[in-house]
Coordinates of C-alpha atoms in Angstrom, one line a residue:
M1 CA 126.6 3.5 99.2
A2 CA 126.1 7.1 98.2
R3 CA 125.1 7.8 101.8
A4 CA 128.2 6.1 103.3
A5 CA 130.6 7.7 100.6
L6 CA 128.9 10.9 101.3
G7 CA 129.8 10.5 105.5
L8 CA 133.2 9.7 104.6
G9 CA 133.6 12.9 102.5
G10 CA 132.0 14.9 105.4
V11 CA 134.4 13.5 108.0
H12 CA 137.3 14.8 105.7
A13 CA 135.4 18.0 105.4
L14 CA 135.0 18.7 108.9
V15 CA 138.6 17.9 109.5
L16 CA 139.8 20.6 106.9
L17 CA 137.6 23.2 108.7
A18 CA 138.6 22.5 111.9
V19 CA 142.3 23.0 110.7
A20 CA 141.1 25.9 108.9
S21 CA 139.8 27.5 112.2
V22 CA 142.7 27.0 114.3
A23 CA 143.6 30.5 114.4
L24 CA 139.9 31.3 115.7
F25 CA 140.8 29.0 118.6
P26 CA 142.2 30.8 122.1
L27 CA 145.7 31.3 123.8
V28 CA 144.2 34.1 126.4
I29 CA 140.5 35.1 126.4
S30 CA 140.4 39.1 127.2
D31 CA 137.8 40.9 129.7
D32 CA 137.7 43.7 126.9
G33 CA 134.1 43.6 125.4
Y34 CA 133.9 40.0 125.8
G35 CA 130.4 39.9 126.9
H36 CA 129.3 41.9 124.2
C37 CA 130.9 40.0 121.6
E38 CA 130.0 36.7 123.3
G39 CA 126.3 38.0 122.9
V40 CA 126.8 39.0 119.2
V41 CA 128.0 36.0 118.3
R42 CA 125.8 33.3 119.8
G43 CA 123.0 35.7 118.7
W44 CA 124.2 35.5 115.2
A45 CA 124.6 31.3 115.7
D46 CA 121.3 30.7 117.2
S47 CA 119.9 32.6 113.9
S48 CA 121.6 30.6 111.6
T49 CA 120.7 27.1 113.0
G50 CA 117.8 25.1 112.5
W51 CA 117.1 25.3 108.8
D52 CA 116.1 22.4 107.1
K53 CA 117.0 20.0 109.8
D54 CA 114.0 17.7 109.0
G55 CA 114.7 17.5 105.1
D56 CA 116.2 14.8 103.1
K57 CA 119.5 16.2 102.4
L58 CA 120.4 13.7 100.0
S59 CA 117.5 14.5 97.3
L60 CA 118.2 17.0 95.1
K61 CA 115.7 20.2 95.0
D62 CA 114.6 22.3 92.6
L63 CA 117.4 24.7 92.8
L64 CA 121.2 23.9 93.2
F65 CA 123.5 26.4 94.9
F66 CA 127.3 25.3 94.3
L67 CA 129.1 27.5 96.7
H68 CA 132.5 27.9 94.9
I69 CA 134.9 28.4 97.5
P70 CA 137.9 30.1 95.6
R71 CA 141.2 27.7 94.5
T72 CA 139.6 24.3 95.0
G73 CA 139.0 23.4 91.3
G74 CA 135.6 24.3 91.2
R75 CA 135.9 26.1 87.8
T76 CA 136.4 22.4 86.4
Y77 CA 133.0 21.2 88.1
F78 CA 131.1 24.1 86.6
H79 CA 132.6 23.5 83.3
C80 CA 132.8 19.8 83.2
F81 CA 129.7 18.7 85.0
L82 CA 127.2 21.7 85.6
K83 CA 127.6 22.9 82.2
K84 CA 126.4 19.7 80.9
L85 CA 124.0 19.0 83.4
Y86 CA 122.0 22.3 82.6
T87 CA 121.3 24.5 79.6
N88 CA 122.2 28.2 79.9
A89 CA 118.7 29.0 80.3
Q90 CA 118.4 27.1 83.3
E91 CA 121.6 29.5 85.0
C92 CA 120.2 31.9 87.2
P93 CA 121.6 35.2 84.9
R94 CA 124.8 37.1 85.9
S95 CA 124.6 34.8 89.4
Y96 CA 128.5 35.6 90.0
D97 CA 127.7 39.5 89.7
K98 CA 125.2 39.6 93.1
L99 CA 124.4 43.5 92.2
R100 CA 122.6 42.0 89.1
F101 CA 121.8 38.7 90.3
D102 CA 118.1 37.6 89.5
P103 CA 117.0 34.5 91.0
S104 CA 113.7 35.0 90.5
H105 CA 113.6 33.8 86.7
P106 CA 111.4 31.1 86.4
D107 CA 113.6 28.8 84.6
C108 CA 116.3 29.4 87.1
K109 CA 117.7 26.2 88.5
L110 CA 121.6 26.6 88.8
V111 CA 123.7 29.0 90.9
V112 CA 127.1 29.1 90.5
S113 CA 128.6 31.7 92.6
H114 CA 131.9 32.9 95.2
D115 CA 129.4 34.9 97.2
D116 CA 129.1 33.2 100.3
Y117 CA 126.5 31.4 102.4
S118 CA 124.5 34.4 102.8
L119 CA 123.3 34.4 99.6
T120 CA 121.0 31.8 100.7
S121 CA 118.8 34.7 102.2
K122 CA 117.9 35.7 98.4
L123 CA 117.2 32.0 97.4
P124 CA 114.2 30.3 98.3
R125 CA 115.4 28.0 101.1
E126 CA 113.1 25.3 100.9
R127 CA 113.7 24.6 97.2
T128 CA 117.4 24.9 97.5
S129 CA 120.3 22.3 97.5
V130 CA 123.7 23.3 98.7
V131 CA 127.0 21.9 97.4
T132 CA 130.0 22.9 97.7
I133 CA 134.1 21.8 97.4
L134 CA 137.1 22.2 100.3
R135 CA 140.7 22.0 100.4
N136 CA 143.3 21.9 102.7
P137 CA 143.7 25.1 103.9
V138 CA 147.6 25.7 103.5
D139 CA 147.3 24.6 100.1
R140 CA 144.4 26.9 99.2
V141 CA 146.5 29.9 100.5
F142 CA 149.3 29.3 98.2
S143 CA 146.7 28.9 95.5
T144 CA 145.3 32.3 96.0
Y145 CA 148.6 33.9 96.4
E146 CA 149.6 32.3 92.9
F147 CA 146.6 33.3 91.3
S148 CA 146.7 37.0 92.6
V149 CA 150.1 37.2 91.3
E150 CA 149.2 35.6 87.8
V151 CA 146.1 37.7 87.0
A152 CA 147.7 40.7 88.4
A153 CA 150.7 40.3 86.3
R154 CA 148.4 40.7 83.1
F155 CA 148.4 44.1 84.0
L156 CA 152.5 43.9 83.6
V157 CA 151.9 42.3 80.0
H158 CA 149.0 44.6 78.7
K159 CA 150.5 48.1 79.2
N160 CA 147.5 50.0 77.7
L161 CA 145.7 48.7 81.1
T162 CA 146.7 51.2 83.7
S163 CA 144.3 50.2 86.4
A164 CA 141.9 47.8 87.6
K165 CA 139.0 49.8 87.0
L166 CA 140.1 50.5 83.5
M167 CA 140.1 46.8 82.7
S168 CA 137.0 45.8 84.2
T169 CA 135.2 48.9 82.7
R170 CA 136.5 48.2 79.2
L171 CA 135.1 44.2 79.5
L172 CA 131.8 45.5 80.8
T173 CA 131.4 48.1 78.0
K174 CA 132.8 45.6 74.9
S175 CA 131.0 42.2 76.2
R176 CA 128.4 43.1 79.2
A177 CA 130.8 40.7 81.1
V178 CA 131.2 40.4 84.7
S179 CA 135.1 40.2 85.1
T180 CA 137.3 38.7 87.7
L181 CA 137.7 42.1 88.9
D182 CA 134.2 42.4 89.7
I183 CA 133.7 39.2 91.9
W184 CA 134.7 38.0 95.4
P185 CA 137.4 38.0 96.6
W186 CA 139.6 38.9 93.4
K187 CA 138.3 42.2 93.2
Y188 CA 140.4 43.0 96.6
L189 CA 143.1 41.0 96.2
V190 CA 144.1 41.6 92.2
P191 CA 144.1 45.5 92.4
W192 CA 146.3 45.4 95.6
M193 CA 148.8 42.8 94.0
R194 CA 148.5 44.9 90.7
Q195 CA 149.6 48.2 92.7
D196 CA 152.4 46.1 94.4
L197 CA 153.8 44.6 90.9
F198 CA 153.9 48.3 89.3
A199 CA 155.6 49.3 92.8
R200 CA 158.4 46.7 92.2
R201 CA 158.6 47.0 88.1
D202 CA 159.4 50.7 88.9
A203 CA 161.9 50.3 91.6
R204 CA 163.8 48.2 89.6
G205 CA 164.0 50.3 86.4
G206 CA 161.3 49.2 84.1
D207 CA 160.2 45.9 82.6
K208 CA 163.9 44.2 82.7
V209 CA 164.2 40.8 84.0
P210 CA 166.7 40.7 86.8
S211 CA 169.5 37.6 86.8
S212 CA 168.4 36.8 90.1
K213 CA 169.7 33.3 91.2
K214 CA 167.1 32.6 93.7
V215 CA 165.7 29.3 93.8
N216 CA 162.3 30.0 95.6
A217 CA 159.9 31.4 93.7
Y218 CA 157.5 32.5 96.7
D219 CA 160.3 34.9 97.6
V220 CA 161.6 37.0 94.6
E221 CA 161.2 40.5 96.3
D222 CA 162.3 42.4 93.9
M223 CA 159.7 41.3 91.5
V224 CA 156.7 40.5 93.6
M225 CA 155.4 40.6 96.8
P226 CA 156.8 37.4 99.0
L227 CA 154.4 35.0 100.2
H228 CA 155.3 35.4 103.9
Q229 CA 154.2 39.4 103.2
Y230 CA 151.3 38.7 101.6
I231 CA 149.9 36.3 104.1
N232 CA 150.7 38.5 107.2
D233 CA 149.2 41.8 105.3
P234 CA 146.1 42.9 107.2
V235 CA 144.3 42.3 103.5
A236 CA 144.9 38.7 104.0
H237 CA 143.9 38.7 107.6
E238 CA 140.9 39.9 106.3
I239 CA 139.9 37.9 103.3
I240 CA 142.2 34.8 103.1
H241 CA 142.5 33.6 106.8
N242 CA 139.9 31.4 107.4
G243 CA 138.3 32.0 104.3
A244 CA 136.5 28.9 103.8
T245 CA 135.0 28.7 107.1
F246 CA 133.9 32.7 106.9
Q247 CA 132.5 31.5 103.1
I248 CA 130.3 28.6 104.6
T249 CA 129.0 30.7 107.3
G250 CA 128.0 33.7 105.5
L251 CA 130.6 36.0 107.2
T252 CA 133.0 37.1 104.4
N253 CA 133.7 40.7 103.9
N254 CA 131.0 40.4 100.8
S255 CA 128.1 38.9 103.0
Y256 CA 124.6 39.4 102.7
F257 CA 124.3 40.2 106.5
D258 CA 124.8 43.1 107.9
G259 CA 126.1 42.0 111.2
A260 CA 129.1 40.0 109.2
H261 CA 131.4 42.7 110.3
E262 CA 130.5 42.9 113.9
V263 CA 131.1 38.8 114.3
R264 CA 134.1 38.9 112.7
H265 CA 135.4 41.4 114.5
C266 CA 134.7 39.8 118.0
V267 CA 135.8 36.4 116.8
R268 CA 139.0 38.2 116.2
Q269 CA 139.2 39.9 119.5
H270 CA 138.4 37.1 121.1
P271 CA 139.6 33.9 119.2
D272 CA 137.5 31.4 121.5
L273 CA 134.4 32.7 120.0
G274 CA 135.7 30.9 116.7
R275 CA 134.4 27.3 118.4
I276 CA 131.1 28.6 117.9
V277 CA 131.6 29.9 114.3
L278 CA 133.4 26.4 113.7
E279 CA 130.1 24.8 114.9
V280 CA 127.5 26.7 112.6
A281 CA 130.1 25.6 109.7
K282 CA 130.2 21.9 110.6
N283 CA 126.5 22.2 110.7
R284 CA 125.8 23.8 107.5
L285 CA 128.3 21.2 106.0
D286 CA 126.0 18.3 107.5
Q287 CA 123.2 20.0 105.6
M288 CA 124.4 20.2 102.3
L289 CA 123.9 17.5 99.5
Y290 CA 127.4 17.3 98.3
V291 CA 130.9 18.0 99.9
G292 CA 133.6 17.4 97.5
L293 CA 137.6 17.5 98.5
T294 CA 140.0 19.0 96.1
E295 CA 142.9 16.9 97.5
D296 CA 140.7 13.6 96.4
H297 CA 139.8 14.9 93.7
E298 CA 139.1 11.9 91.3
E299 CA 137.0 10.1 94.0
S300 CA 135.0 13.3 94.7
A301 CA 134.1 13.6 90.9
R302 CA 132.6 10.1 91.0
L303 CA 130.4 11.0 93.9
F304 CA 129.2 14.1 92.5
A305 CA 128.3 12.2 89.0
H306 CA 126.4 9.7 91.0
M307 CA 125.1 11.9 93.8
V308 CA 124.1 15.1 92.1
G309 CA 124.4 14.4 88.6
A310 CA 122.3 11.1 88.3
Q311 CA 119.6 13.2 90.2
V312 CA 119.9 16.2 87.7
L313 CA 119.6 13.7 84.8
S314 CA 116.5 11.8 86.4
Q315 CA 114.6 15.0 87.3
S316 CA 115.3 16.6 83.6
G317 CA 114.6 12.8 81.7
T318 CA 117.1 14.0 79.0
L319 CA 119.5 16.3 78.7
N320 CA 119.3 18.8 76.2
L321 CA 122.8 20.2 75.6
D322 CA 125.7 19.6 73.1
L323 CA 128.6 17.4 74.4
K324 CA 131.1 18.5 72.3
E325 CA 134.0 20.1 74.0
D326 CA 134.1 23.9 73.5
L327 CA 136.3 25.5 75.5
H328 CA 135.5 29.2 73.9
N329 CA 131.9 28.9 74.6
E330 CA 132.4 27.7 78.0
N331 CA 134.8 30.4 78.9
D332 CA 132.4 32.9 78.0
S333 CA 129.6 31.7 80.7
H334 CA 132.3 31.7 83.6
P335 CA 134.6 34.5 84.8
S336 CA 136.9 32.5 87.4
M337 CA 139.9 33.9 84.8
V338 CA 139.8 37.5 82.6
E339 CA 142.2 38.8 80.2
P340 CA 142.4 42.2 78.5
E341 CA 140.6 42.8 75.5
D342 CA 143.6 42.4 72.9
E343 CA 143.7 41.0 69.3
E344 CA 146.0 38.7 70.3
T345 CA 144.5 37.3 73.8
N346 CA 140.9 38.0 73.0
E347 CA 140.6 33.9 72.8
H348 CA 141.7 33.9 76.4
L349 CA 138.8 36.1 77.5
N350 CA 136.8 34.4 80.2
S351 CA 133.8 35.8 81.5
T352 CA 129.9 35.6 82.2
H353 CA 127.9 37.3 79.3
G354 CA 124.7 38.6 79.9
W355 CA 121.3 36.8 80.2
Q356 CA 120.1 37.7 76.5
T357 CA 124.1 36.1 75.4
N358 CA 123.4 33.0 77.5
E359 CA 119.7 32.7 75.6
A360 CA 121.4 33.2 72.3
L361 CA 123.8 30.4 72.8
N362 CA 121.2 27.8 74.7
S363 CA 119.0 28.2 71.4
T364 CA 121.5 26.7 69.0
S365 CA 122.8 24.3 71.3
D366 CA 119.7 22.8 72.7
E367 CA 118.6 21.5 69.2
Q368 CA 122.0 19.6 68.1
G369 CA 122.8 18.1 71.6
K370 CA 119.2 16.5 72.3
G371 CA 119.4 12.4 73.6
N372 CA 119.8 10.2 76.5
M373 CA 122.6 11.1 79.1
T374 CA 124.1 8.3 81.7
V375 CA 126.0 9.0 84.4
G376 CA 128.9 6.9 82.7
K377 CA 128.8 9.1 79.4
L378 CA 128.8 12.3 82.0
M379 CA 132.2 10.9 83.2
E380 CA 133.9 10.4 79.9
A381 CA 132.8 13.9 79.0
Y382 CA 134.2 15.2 82.5
E383 CA 137.5 13.5 81.9
T384 CA 138.0 14.8 78.3
C385 CA 136.8 18.4 79.4
I386 CA 139.1 18.7 82.7
A387 CA 142.2 17.6 80.6
K388 CA 141.4 20.7 77.7
L389 CA 140.9 22.7 80.5
R390 CA 144.1 22.2 82.4
K391 CA 145.9 22.7 79.2
S392 CA 144.3 25.8 78.2
Q393 CA 144.8 26.9 82.0
S394 CA 148.5 26.2 81.6
N395 CA 148.8 28.0 78.3
R396 CA 147.3 31.3 79.8
R397 CA 149.1 30.9 82.9
K398 CA 152.3 31.1 80.9
I399 CA 151.2 34.0 78.9
S400 CA 150.4 36.1 82.3
L401 CA 153.5 35.5 83.8
K402 CA 155.9 36.5 80.9
K403 CA 156.8 39.7 82.6
V404 CA 157.5 38.1 86.0
E405 CA 159.1 34.6 84.8
E406 CA 161.1 33.9 88.0
A407 CA 157.6 33.9 89.7
N408 CA 156.6 30.7 87.9
F409 CA 155.5 28.3 90.9
S410 CA 155.9 24.8 90.5
K411 CA 154.3 22.0 92.6
E412 CA 158.2 21.1 93.7
E413 CA 158.6 24.5 95.3
H414 CA 155.3 24.4 96.9
L415 CA 155.8 21.1 98.6
M416 CA 159.4 22.3 99.6
L417 CA 158.1 25.3 101.4
K418 CA 155.7 23.4 102.8
A419 CA 158.0 21.3 104.6
Q420 CA 160.0 24.2 105.7
Q421 CA 156.7 25.9 107.2
S422 CA 156.2 23.2 109.2
G423 CA 159.9 23.6 110.6
V424 CA 161.1 20.2 108.7
G425 CA 163.9 21.5 106.3
Q426 CA 165.3 19.0 103.5
H427 CA 168.9 18.9 105.6
R428 CA 167.2 18.3 108.7
L429 CA 165.5 15.1 107.6
L430 CA 168.8 14.0 105.7
A431 CA 170.6 13.8 108.8
E432 CA 167.9 12.0 110.7
Q433 CA 167.3 9.4 108.2
K434 CA 170.9 8.7 106.8
G435 CA 174.2 8.0 108.8
W436 CA 177.4 9.6 108.9
T437 CA 178.8 7.3 105.9
E438 CA 175.8 7.8 103.8
I439 CA 176.0 11.4 104.4
I440 CA 180.3 12.1 103.1
C441 CA 179.3 9.1 100.2
S442 CA 177.4 8.9 97.3
N443 CA 176.1 6.4 95.1
G444 CA 179.2 4.0 97.1
I445 CA 181.9 6.8 96.3
C446 CA 183.2 8.5 98.9
S447 CA 184.8 12.0 98.7
P448 CA 188.8 11.8 100.0
W449 CA 188.6 15.3 101.2
M450 CA 185.4 14.7 103.4
V451 CA 187.0 11.5 104.9
V452 CA 189.9 13.7 105.7
M453 CA 187.8 16.4 107.4
L454 CA 185.9 13.8 109.3
G455 CA 188.9 12.1 110.6
L456 CA 190.8 15.5 111.6
G457 CA 187.3 16.4 113.6
I458 CA 187.4 13.3 115.4
T459 CA 191.0 13.4 116.0
A460 CA 190.5 16.8 117.2
I461 CA 187.7 16.1 119.7
I462 CA 189.6 13.0 121.1
A463 CA 192.5 15.4 121.7
L464 CA 190.2 17.9 123.5
V465 CA 189.0 15.2 125.4
S466 CA 192.2 13.6 126.7
F467 CA 193.1 17.3 127.5
A468 CA 190.2 17.8 129.8
V469 CA 190.9 14.5 131.6
T470 CA 194.5 15.1 132.3
T471 CA 193.8 18.7 133.5
R472 CA 191.4 17.5 135.5
R473 CA 193.5 14.7 136.9
R474 CA 196.3 17.2 137.9
T475 CA 194.0 19.6 139.7
S476 CA 192.9 16.6 141.7
K477 CA 196.2 16.0 142.7
L478 CA 196.9 19.3 143.6
K479 CA 194.1 19.7 145.9
V480 CA 195.1 16.4 147.8

């Protein structure tokens, strides 16, 4: 049953990757350096295949690597699953910060990172299982834009932090933390958005919020970089476009593979070579222990609990963790969000503390929470945890967007803009689905003016047709 469910998830995952990689496919093949680039890409692909094809991919190995693709809901998996399954001592120290990453610790059993698949070159491959979550690429781009605005807007709220570098330095000095600003891709996207926010603020004359009547929060250009400008910028092309595919293949601009830039450049210059990259990504997914889907969140969570959670519990025997929900402790162990060190917002700080801090926390929680854990209890803890986490995220978002309130993105606006981007506007859908009567009438009541205008329009059309016919007859008679 589990194998069948994984197969279904794998099919959905491959479909998402195929959609995400459309921009990699060709329209016209250029001869300019094509032979060289083909050799580069195929050489990389050949060296990237063949790992563990004969192994049991459904069995959990000694080390679990959660390849966290940004904006897929991975933060909930970390807090609400993995923090319940692994002790702090079992997490690889500072795994989100590859400059200080140390997978050689004897008790290291869990790696959670935004680093791409090339991180496995630092891990014992024969003893490592990989899991990840995929999301519809269009929705992931929307979410990446929204989060970039949210985090960057905190600089507007806290004026004493004048630069991303100062915020990062301050956090690291006070808490020995790894902030969002040190993590790919936010270390590139947030400073870029922050600089743009400050420029627009200065152009409109300070922090005053204009009384704009715009409905589309994705196009408030006097306050925030519009979405269309964001996704068409070279920065977005380098980091966001086909981001999940490049992350799974280990080809991001944060890769451990020295030749990643050249492979990525060749694929962009000759898009048909993207098919080779896509095949590597599909093979990687096929070898993973688990692949979840953001759009099928509930079913994916149950599958994770039964496939991954059950095996972790089986290997450990008992779960030595306190199951009480404590978002403050959880936030101290994961850097997906970051708040400035401020007396009023210190409780919202979300960062990864050093190895010694993790050991100190673990020494108390292990003694308080000993006992047997089942998959059922794990799912109950997950449901409670995710509800609190979402509430915390919502509150943090409201605080962050104080100075750019008009960019308060809603799900409805997201869906409406998606429909517009697909070339089907609401007015067009209305015209296709309703007749003339339904358009001019609402709830059974017809507007007199609409009826009159419609009647005049029909009369005018009939008059024009009659005039054209009469003129044609007269012309015919004259010719005779």
